[in-house]
Coordinates of C-alpha atoms in Angstrom, one line a residue:
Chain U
X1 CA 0.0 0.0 0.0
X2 CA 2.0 3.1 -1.1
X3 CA 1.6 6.2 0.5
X4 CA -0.3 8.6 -1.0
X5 CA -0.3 12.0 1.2
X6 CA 1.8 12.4 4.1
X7 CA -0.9 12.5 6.8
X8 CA -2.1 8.6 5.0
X9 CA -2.2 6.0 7.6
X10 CA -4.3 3.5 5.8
X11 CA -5.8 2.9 1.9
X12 CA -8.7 0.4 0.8
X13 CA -7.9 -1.5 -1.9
X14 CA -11.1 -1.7 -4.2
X15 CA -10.1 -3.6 -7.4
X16 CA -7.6 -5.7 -9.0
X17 CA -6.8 -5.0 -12.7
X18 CA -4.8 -7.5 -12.9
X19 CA -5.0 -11.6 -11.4
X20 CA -2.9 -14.5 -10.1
X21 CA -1.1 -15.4 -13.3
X22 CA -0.8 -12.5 -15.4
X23 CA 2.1 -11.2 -16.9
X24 CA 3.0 -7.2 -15.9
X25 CA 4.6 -4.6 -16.8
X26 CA 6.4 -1.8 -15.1
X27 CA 3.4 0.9 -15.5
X28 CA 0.8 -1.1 -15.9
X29 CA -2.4 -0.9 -13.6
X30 CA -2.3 -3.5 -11.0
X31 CA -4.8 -2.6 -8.6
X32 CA -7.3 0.3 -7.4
X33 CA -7.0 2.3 -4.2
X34 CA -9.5 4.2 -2.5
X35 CA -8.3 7.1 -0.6
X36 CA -9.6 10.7 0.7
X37 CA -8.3 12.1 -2.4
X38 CA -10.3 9.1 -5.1
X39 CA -9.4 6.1 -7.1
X40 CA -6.1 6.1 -7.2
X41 CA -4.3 3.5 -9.8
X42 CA -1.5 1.4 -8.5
X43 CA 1.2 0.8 -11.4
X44 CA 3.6 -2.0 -11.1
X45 CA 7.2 -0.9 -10.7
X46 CA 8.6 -3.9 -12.2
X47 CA 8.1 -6.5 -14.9
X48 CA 7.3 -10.2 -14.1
X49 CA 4.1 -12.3 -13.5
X50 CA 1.5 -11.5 -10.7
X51 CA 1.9 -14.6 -8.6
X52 CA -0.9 -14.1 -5.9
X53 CA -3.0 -11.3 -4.0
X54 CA -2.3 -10.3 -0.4
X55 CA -4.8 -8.0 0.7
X56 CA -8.8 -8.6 0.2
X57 CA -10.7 -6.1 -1.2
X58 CA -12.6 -3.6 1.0
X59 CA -10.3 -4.0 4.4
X60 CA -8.2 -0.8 4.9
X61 CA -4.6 -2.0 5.5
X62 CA -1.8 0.4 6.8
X63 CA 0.6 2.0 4.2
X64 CA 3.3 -0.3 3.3
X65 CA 1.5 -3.2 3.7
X66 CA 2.5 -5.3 0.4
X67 CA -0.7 -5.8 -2.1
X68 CA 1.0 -8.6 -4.4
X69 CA 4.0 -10.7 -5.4
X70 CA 5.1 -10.0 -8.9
X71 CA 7.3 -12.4 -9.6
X72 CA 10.5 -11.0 -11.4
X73 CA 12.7 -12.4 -13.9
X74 CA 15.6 -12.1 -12.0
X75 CA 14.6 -12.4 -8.5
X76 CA 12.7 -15.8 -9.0
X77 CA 10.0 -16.4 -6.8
X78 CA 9.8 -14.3 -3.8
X79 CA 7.9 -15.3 -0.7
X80 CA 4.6 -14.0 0.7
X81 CA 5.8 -11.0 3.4
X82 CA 4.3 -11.1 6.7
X83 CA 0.7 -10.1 6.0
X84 CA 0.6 -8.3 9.4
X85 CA 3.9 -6.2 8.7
X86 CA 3.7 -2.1 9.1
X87 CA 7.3 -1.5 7.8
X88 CA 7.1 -0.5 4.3
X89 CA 9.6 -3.2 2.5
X90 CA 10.6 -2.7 -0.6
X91 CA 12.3 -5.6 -2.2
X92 CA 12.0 -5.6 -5.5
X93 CA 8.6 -7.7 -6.7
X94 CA 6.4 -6.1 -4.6
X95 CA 4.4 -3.2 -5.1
X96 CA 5.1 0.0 -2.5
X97 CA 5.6 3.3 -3.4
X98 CA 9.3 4.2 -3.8
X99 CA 8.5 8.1 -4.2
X100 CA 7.8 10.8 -1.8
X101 CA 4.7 10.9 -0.5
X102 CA 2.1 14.1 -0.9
X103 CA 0.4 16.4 -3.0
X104 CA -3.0 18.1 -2.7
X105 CA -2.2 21.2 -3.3
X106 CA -4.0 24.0 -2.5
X107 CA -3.3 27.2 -3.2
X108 CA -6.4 29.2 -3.9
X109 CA -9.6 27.2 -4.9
X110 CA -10.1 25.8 -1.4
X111 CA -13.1 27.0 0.0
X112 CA -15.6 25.2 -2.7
X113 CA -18.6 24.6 -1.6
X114 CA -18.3 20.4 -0.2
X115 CA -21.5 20.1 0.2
X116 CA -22.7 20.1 -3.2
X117 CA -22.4 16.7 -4.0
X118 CA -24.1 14.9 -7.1
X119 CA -26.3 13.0 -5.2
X120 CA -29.3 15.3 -6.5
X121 CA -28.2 14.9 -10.2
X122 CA -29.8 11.7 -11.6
X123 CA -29.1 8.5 -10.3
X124 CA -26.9 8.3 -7.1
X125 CA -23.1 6.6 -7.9
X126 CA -21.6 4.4 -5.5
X127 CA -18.2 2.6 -5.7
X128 CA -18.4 -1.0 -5.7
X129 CA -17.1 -1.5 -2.4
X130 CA -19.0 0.9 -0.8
X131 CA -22.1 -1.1 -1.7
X132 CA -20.9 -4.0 -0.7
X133 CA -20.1 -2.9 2.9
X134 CA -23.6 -1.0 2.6
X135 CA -25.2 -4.5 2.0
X136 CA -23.6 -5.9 5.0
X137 CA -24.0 -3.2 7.7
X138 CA -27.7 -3.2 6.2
X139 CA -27.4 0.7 5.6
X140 CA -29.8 1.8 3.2
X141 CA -27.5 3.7 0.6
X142 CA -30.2 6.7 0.0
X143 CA -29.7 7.7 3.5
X144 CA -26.0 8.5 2.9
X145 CA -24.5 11.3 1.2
X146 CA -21.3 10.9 -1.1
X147 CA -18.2 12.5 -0.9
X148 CA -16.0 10.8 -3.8
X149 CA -15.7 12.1 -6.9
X150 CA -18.8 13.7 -8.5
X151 CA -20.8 12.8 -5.3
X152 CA -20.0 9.1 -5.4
X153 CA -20.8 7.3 -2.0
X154 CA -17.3 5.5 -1.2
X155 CA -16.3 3.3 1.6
X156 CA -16.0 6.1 4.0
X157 CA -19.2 7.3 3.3
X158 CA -20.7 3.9 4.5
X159 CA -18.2 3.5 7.4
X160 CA -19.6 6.9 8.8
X161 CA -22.6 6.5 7.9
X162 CA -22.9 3.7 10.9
X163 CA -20.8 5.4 12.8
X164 CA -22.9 8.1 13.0
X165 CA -25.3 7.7 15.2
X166 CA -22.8 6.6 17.9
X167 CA -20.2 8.9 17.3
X168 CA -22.2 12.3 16.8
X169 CA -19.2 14.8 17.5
X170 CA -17.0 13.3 15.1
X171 CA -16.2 16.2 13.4
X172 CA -15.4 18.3 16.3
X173 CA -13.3 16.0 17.5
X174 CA -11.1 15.8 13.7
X175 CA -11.2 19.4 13.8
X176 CA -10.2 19.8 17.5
X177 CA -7.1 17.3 16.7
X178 CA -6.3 18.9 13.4
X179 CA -5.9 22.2 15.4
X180 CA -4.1 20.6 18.3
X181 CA -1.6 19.8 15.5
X182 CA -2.2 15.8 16.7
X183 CA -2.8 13.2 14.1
X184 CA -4.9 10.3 15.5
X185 CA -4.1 6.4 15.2
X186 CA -4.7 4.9 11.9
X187 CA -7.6 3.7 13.2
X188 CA -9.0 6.1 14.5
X189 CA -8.5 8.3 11.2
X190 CA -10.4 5.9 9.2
X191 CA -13.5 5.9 11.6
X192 CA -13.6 8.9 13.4
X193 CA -13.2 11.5 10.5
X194 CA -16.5 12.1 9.1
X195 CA -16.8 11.6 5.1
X196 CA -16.5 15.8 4.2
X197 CA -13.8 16.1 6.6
X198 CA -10.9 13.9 5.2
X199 CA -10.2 15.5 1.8
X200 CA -10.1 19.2 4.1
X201 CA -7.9 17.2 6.9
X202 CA -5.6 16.2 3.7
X203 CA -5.1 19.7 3.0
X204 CA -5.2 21.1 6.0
X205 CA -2.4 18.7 7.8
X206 CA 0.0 19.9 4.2
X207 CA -0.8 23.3 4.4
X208 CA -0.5 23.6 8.1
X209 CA 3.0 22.0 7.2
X210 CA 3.9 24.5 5.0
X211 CA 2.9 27.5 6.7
X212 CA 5.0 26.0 9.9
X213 CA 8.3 24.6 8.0
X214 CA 8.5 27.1 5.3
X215 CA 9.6 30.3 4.8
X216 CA 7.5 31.5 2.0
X217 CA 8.2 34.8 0.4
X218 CA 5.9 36.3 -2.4
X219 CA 6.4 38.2 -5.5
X220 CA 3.7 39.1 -7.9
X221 CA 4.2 41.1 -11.6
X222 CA 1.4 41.9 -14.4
X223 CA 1.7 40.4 -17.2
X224 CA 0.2 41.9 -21.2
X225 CA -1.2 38.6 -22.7
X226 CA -3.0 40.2 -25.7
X227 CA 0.0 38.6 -28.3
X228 CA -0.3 35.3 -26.3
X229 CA -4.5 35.4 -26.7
X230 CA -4.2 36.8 -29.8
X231 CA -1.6 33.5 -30.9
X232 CA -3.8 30.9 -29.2
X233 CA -6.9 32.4 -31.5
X234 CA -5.2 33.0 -34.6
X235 CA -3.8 28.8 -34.2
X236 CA -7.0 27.9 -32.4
X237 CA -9.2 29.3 -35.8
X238 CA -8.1 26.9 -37.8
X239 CA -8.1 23.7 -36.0
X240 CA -11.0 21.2 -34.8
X241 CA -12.2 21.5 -30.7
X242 CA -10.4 18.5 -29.9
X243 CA -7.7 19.8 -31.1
X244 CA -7.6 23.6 -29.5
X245 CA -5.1 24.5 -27.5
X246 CA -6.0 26.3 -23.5
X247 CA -4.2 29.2 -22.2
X248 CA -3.5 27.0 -19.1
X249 CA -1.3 24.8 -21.2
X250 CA 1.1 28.0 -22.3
X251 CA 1.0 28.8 -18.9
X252 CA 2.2 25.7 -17.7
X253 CA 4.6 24.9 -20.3
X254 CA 6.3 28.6 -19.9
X255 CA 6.9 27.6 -16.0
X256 CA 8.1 24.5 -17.5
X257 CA 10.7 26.0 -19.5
X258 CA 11.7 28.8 -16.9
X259 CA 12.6 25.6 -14.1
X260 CA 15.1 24.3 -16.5
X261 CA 17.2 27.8 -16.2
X262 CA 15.9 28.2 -12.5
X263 CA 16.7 24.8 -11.2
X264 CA 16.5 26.4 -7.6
X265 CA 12.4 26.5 -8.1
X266 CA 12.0 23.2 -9.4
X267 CA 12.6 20.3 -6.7
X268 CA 12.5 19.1 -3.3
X269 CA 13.5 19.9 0.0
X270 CA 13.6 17.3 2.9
X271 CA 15.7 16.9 5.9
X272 CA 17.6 20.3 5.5
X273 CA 18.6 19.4 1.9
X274 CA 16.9 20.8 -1.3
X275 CA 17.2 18.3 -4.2
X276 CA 16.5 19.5 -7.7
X277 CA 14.7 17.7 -10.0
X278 CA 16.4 16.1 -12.9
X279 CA 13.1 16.6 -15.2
X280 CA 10.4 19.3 -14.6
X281 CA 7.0 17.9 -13.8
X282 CA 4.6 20.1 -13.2
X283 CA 1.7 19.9 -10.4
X284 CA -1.4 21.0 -11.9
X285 CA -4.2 22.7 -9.6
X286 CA -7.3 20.7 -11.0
X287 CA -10.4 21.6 -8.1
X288 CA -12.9 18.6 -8.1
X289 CA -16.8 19.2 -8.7
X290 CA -17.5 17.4 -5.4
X291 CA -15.2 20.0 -3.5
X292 CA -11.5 20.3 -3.1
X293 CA -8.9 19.9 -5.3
X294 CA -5.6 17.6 -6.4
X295 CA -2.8 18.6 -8.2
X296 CA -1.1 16.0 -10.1
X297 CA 1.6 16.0 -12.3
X298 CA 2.6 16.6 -16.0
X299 CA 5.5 14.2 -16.4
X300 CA 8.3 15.9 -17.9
X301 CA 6.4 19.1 -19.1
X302 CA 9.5 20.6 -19.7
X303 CA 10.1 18.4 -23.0
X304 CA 6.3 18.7 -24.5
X305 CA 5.4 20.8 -27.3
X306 CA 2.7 22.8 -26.6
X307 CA 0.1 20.2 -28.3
X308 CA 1.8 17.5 -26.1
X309 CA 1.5 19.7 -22.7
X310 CA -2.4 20.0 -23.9
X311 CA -2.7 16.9 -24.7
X312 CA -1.7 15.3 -21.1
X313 CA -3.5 18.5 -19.5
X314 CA -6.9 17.0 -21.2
X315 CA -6.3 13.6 -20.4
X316 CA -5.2 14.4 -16.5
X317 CA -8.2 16.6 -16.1
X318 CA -11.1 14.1 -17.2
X319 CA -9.3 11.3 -15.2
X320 CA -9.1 13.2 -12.1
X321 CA -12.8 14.4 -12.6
X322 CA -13.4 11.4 -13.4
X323 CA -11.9 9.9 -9.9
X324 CA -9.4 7.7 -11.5
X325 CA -5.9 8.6 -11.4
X326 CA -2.4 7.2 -11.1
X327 CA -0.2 7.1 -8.0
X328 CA 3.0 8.4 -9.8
X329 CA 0.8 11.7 -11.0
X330 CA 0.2 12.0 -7.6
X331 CA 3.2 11.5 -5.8
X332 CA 6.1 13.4 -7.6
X333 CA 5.4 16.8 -9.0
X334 CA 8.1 19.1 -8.7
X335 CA 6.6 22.5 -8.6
X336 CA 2.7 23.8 -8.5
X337 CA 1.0 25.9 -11.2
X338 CA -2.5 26.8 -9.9
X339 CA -4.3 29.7 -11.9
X340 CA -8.0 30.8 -11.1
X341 CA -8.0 31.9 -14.2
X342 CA -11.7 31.6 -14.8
X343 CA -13.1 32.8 -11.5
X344 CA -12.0 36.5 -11.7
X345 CA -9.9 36.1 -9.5
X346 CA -7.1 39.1 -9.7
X347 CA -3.8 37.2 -7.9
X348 CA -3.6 34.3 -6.7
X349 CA -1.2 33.4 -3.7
X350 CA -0.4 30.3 -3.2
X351 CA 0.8 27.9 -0.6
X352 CA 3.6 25.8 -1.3
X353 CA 3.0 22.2 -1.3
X354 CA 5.8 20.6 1.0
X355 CA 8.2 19.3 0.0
X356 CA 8.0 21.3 -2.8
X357 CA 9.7 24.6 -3.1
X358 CA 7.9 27.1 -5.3
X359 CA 4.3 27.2 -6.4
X360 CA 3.1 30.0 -9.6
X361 CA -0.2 31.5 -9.3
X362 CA -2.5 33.0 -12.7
X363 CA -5.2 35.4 -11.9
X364 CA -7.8 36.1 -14.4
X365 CA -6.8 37.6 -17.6
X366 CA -9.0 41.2 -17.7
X367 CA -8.8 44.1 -19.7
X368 CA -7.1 47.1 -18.4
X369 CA -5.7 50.7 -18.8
X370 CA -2.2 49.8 -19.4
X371 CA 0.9 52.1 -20.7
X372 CA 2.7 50.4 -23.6
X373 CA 6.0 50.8 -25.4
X374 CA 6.0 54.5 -26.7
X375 CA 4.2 55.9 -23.4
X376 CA 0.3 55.0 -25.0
X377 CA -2.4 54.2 -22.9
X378 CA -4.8 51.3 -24.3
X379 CA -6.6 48.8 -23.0
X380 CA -5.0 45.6 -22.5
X381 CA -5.9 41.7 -21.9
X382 CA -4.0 41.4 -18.3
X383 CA -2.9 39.0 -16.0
X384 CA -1.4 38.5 -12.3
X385 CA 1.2 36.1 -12.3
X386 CA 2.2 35.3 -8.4
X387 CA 5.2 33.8 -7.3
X388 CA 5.6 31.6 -3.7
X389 CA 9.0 29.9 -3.1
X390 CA 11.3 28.9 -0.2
X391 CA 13.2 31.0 1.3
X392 CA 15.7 28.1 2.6
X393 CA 16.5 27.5 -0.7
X394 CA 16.0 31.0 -3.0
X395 CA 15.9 34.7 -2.9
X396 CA 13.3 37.3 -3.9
X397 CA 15.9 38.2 -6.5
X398 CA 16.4 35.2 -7.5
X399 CA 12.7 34.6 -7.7
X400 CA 12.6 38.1 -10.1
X401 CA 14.7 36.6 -12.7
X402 CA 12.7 33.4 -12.8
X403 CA 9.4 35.3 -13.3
X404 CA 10.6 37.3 -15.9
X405 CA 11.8 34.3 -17.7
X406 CA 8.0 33.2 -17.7
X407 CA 6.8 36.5 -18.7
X408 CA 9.0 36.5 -21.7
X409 CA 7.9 32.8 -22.6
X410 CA 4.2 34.0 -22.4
X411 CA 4.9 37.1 -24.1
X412 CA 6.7 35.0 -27.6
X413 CA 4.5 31.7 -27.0
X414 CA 5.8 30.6 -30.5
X415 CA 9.2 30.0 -29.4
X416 CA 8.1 27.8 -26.8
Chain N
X1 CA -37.8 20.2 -25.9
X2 CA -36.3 19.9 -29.6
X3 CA -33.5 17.4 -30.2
X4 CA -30.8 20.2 -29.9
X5 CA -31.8 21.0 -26.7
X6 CA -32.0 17.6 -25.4
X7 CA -28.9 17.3 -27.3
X8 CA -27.3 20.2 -25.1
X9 CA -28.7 19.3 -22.1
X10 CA -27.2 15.6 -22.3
X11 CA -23.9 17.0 -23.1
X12 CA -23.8 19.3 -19.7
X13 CA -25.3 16.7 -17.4
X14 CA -22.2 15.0 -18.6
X15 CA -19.6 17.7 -17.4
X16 CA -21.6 19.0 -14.3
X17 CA -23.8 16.2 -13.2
X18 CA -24.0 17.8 -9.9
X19 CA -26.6 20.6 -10.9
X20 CA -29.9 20.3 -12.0
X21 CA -30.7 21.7 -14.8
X22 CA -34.3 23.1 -13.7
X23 CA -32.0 24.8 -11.3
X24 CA -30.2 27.1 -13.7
X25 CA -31.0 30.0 -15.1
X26 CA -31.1 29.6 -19.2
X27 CA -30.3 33.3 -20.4
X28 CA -27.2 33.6 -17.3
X29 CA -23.8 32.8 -18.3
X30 CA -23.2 29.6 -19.3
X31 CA -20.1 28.5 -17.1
X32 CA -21.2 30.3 -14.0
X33 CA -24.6 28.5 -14.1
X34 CA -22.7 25.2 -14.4
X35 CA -19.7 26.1 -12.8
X36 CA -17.1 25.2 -15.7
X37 CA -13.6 26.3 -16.6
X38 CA -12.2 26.7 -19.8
X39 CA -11.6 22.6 -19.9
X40 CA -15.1 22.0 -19.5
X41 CA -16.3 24.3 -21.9
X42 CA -13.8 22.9 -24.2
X43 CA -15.1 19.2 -24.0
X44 CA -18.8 20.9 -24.6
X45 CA -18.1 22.3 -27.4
X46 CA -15.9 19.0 -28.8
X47 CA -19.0 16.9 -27.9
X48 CA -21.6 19.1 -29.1
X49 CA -19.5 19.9 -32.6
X50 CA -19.1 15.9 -33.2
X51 CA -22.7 15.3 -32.2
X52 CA -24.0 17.8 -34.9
X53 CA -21.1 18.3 -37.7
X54 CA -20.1 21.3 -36.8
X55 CA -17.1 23.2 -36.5
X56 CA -18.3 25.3 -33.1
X57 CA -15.2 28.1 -33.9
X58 CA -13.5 30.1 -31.2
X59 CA -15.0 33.4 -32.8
X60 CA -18.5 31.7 -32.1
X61 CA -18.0 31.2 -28.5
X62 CA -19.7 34.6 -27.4
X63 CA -22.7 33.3 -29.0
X64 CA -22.7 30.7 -26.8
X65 CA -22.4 32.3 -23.5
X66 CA -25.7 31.2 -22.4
X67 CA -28.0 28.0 -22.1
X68 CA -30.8 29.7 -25.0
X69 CA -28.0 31.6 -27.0
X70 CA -25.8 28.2 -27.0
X71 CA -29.3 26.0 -28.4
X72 CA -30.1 29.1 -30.7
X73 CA -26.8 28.9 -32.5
X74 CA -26.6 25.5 -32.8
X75 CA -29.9 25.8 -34.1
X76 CA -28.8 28.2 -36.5
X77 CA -25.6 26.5 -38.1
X78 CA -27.3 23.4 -38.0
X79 CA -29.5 24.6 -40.9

């Protein structure tokens, strides 16, 4: 069971993609996780046959626990690990988590309304788990509201649910421990937090990290985006919808290009030591309709055109909306672009997501007064571009240079 | 309802299943009323120009800034 947010104790498996016998892949799907953040795809991390399961579906399990044997070409057979083991182990075969941990991000889009769930919109949707554990507690599933993705009842849902009536202050009691800086047992987390509470303890136990470890300074600059808008609509005119290309995706893909000369913004930092990254990928802010948000990563953004960056911006998007995404998006992004852009929203300051080390923020592009080469006032299509990095490992001046390098990307976006 | 609008209204209860549609107010902006960003409003306007044949250009999307305005031109360059 990899880890899958630093404050993640335990994880639910709900599927296998793939059964006793079966030949993997490193990257395929192997199994599905549930957790406060969705579905979360498990990829394999090596090649060899899937020899047996070790965990039953619909039992939480503590993080490390090993899911599988793969057997490996060059590791033979390996034998089943203690069932009951805590310890993540990572001998090659099995399937843990070899990356860092983390990454809700969560900059500005926080506050969305959790309560609007789908549950009103046409038929109610409930993971298959979740239904099975509502058939055996005997809950009746119209009774309980969802909190996965698009107002899907999950596991949790059910679990509180029955622990509702017994357990009535729940939520004051996650909120009073969140504040009291406490993080319960791993079993307490899975049945004391109530179902709206555990995406907003996610975030709240990184950001309160963040705000506590690190030394964030700001830096903000207006950008003129009318070439850039004007580029996107004159190569936008010509081509099909599926095909269009968003502002988000220069946006991301000029951060992109401004890490590779600004390694300093574009990494880790843990235990006193920032590591840079050796490729840049870039967290994406994507807020989900049920409330909260995720930001996964763009693998290697840095080397995408910018049909490649929109391309896996698309994809990303309907799979996180759609609750299913991979471990490995979640785990590793190296920096966080979040943009508002639609909201209208003038600046956006972020909050790094630890261990991160910088996050960029977009506002909403507006038209404004704005004095142009030549000293003549027009209006303009405008934009707030924010910058939050760490001061243990850059300088405001530092941070000036880097933002300038993304202006100028998003001021020539066909030389990107 | 005409098939467009059944049409439309299929397509949006895809992207934002979370709001009714009775809830929503027809001649309001589009992505407020359904809460959608540009990504949204992207795959609307994919769906919808696959469904009907059409080409649903960037220099039409002000026409579509609204539930009614959005059926109306469709209705339009459907003809």
């Amino acid at each position: 069971m990899p880890s899958l947010g630093s404050d993640m104790e335990t994880g639910t498996l709900i599927e296998w993609q793939k059964k006793p016998g079966d030949t993997v892949s490193r990257g395929d799907i192997v199994a599905v996780v549930e957790t406060q953040k969705g579905a979360i795809e498990i990829e394999a991390y090596d090649d060899g046959v899937l020899e047996s399961h070790l965990v039953d579906i619909g039992k939480p399990v503590p993080v490390g626990t090993p899911l599988a044997i793969i057997q490996t070409p060059d590791s033979g057979v390996k034998s089943a690990p203690d069932r009951a083991t805590t310890a993540p182990t990572q001998a090659s075969g099995e399937i843990s988590s070899p990356r860092e941990p983390v990454t809700v991000d969560v900059a500005g889009g926080l506050t969305q309304d959790a309560a609007r769930g789908g549950a009103e919109g046409g038929r109610q949707k409930i993971s298959p788990a979740a239904r099975k554990l509502a058939a055996e507690l005997d809950i009746d599933i119209t009774r309980v509201s969802g909190s996965g993705p698009q107002g899907a009842i999950v596991l949790r849902d059910v679990r509180s649910g029955a622990q509702r009536d017994e357990r009535g202050s729940s939520l004051a009691d996650s909120a009073s421990r969140l504040q009291d800086g406490t993080v319960g047992t791993a079993a307490e987390s899975t049945t004391l937090k109530t179902a709206t509470s555990e995406m907003r303890s996610a975030i709240a136990a990184a950001m309160a990290r963040s705000k506590r470890e690190i030394p964030h300074y700001y830096l903000s600059q207006t950008l003129d985006i009318s070439c850039a808008d004007q580029w996107l609509a004159t190569l936008n005119s010509e081509r099909d919808p599926s095909q269009r290309i968003l502002l988000g995706a220069l946006l991301l893909k000029a951060v992109a290009t401004a890490c590779v000369k600004y390694p300093e913004f574009n990494g880790t930092f843990d235990n006193g030591v920032f590591s840079p990254a050796a490729s840049v990928h870039a967290g994406m802010a994507i807020n989900l309709r049920g409330g909260g948000l995720v930001a996964p990563a763009i693998h290697d953004t840095h080397e995408l055109d910018i049909d490649g960056v929109m391309i896996r911006m698309r994809d990303l998007i309907q799979r996180v909306r759609g609750g299913r995404f991979r471990a490995s998006e979640l785990a590793d992004p190296t920096i966080t672009v979040s943009s508002l852009g639609e909201r209208g929203v003038q600046s956006l300051y972020g909050v790094i997501y630890p261990p991160q080390v910088a996050i960029v923020g977009f506002g909403t592009p507006t038209l404004r007064p704005w004095v142009g080469e030549g000293g003549v006032l027009e209006a303009r299509l405008l934009m707030d571009m924010t910058l939050a990095a760490d001061h243990r490992v850059s300088d405001g001046h530092r941070g000036a240079l880097f933002l300038r390098h993304i202006r100028q990307n998003i001021e020539s976006p066909g030389d990107l | 309802m005409n098939a467009t609008q059944r049409a439309v209204q299929e397509e949006l209860h895809r992207i934002a299943p979370d709001i009714e549609f009775e809830s929503i107010d027809a001649d309001e902006d589009l992505r407020e009323e359904f809460d959608m960003d540009s990504m949204d409003f992207l795959h609307l306007v994919t769906a919808l120009g696959k469904r009907f044949g059409v080409p649903m250009p960037e220099a039409d999307y002000p026409r579509m800034s609204s539930y009614n305005a959005l059926c109306s031109y469709l209705d339009e360059v459907i003809e």
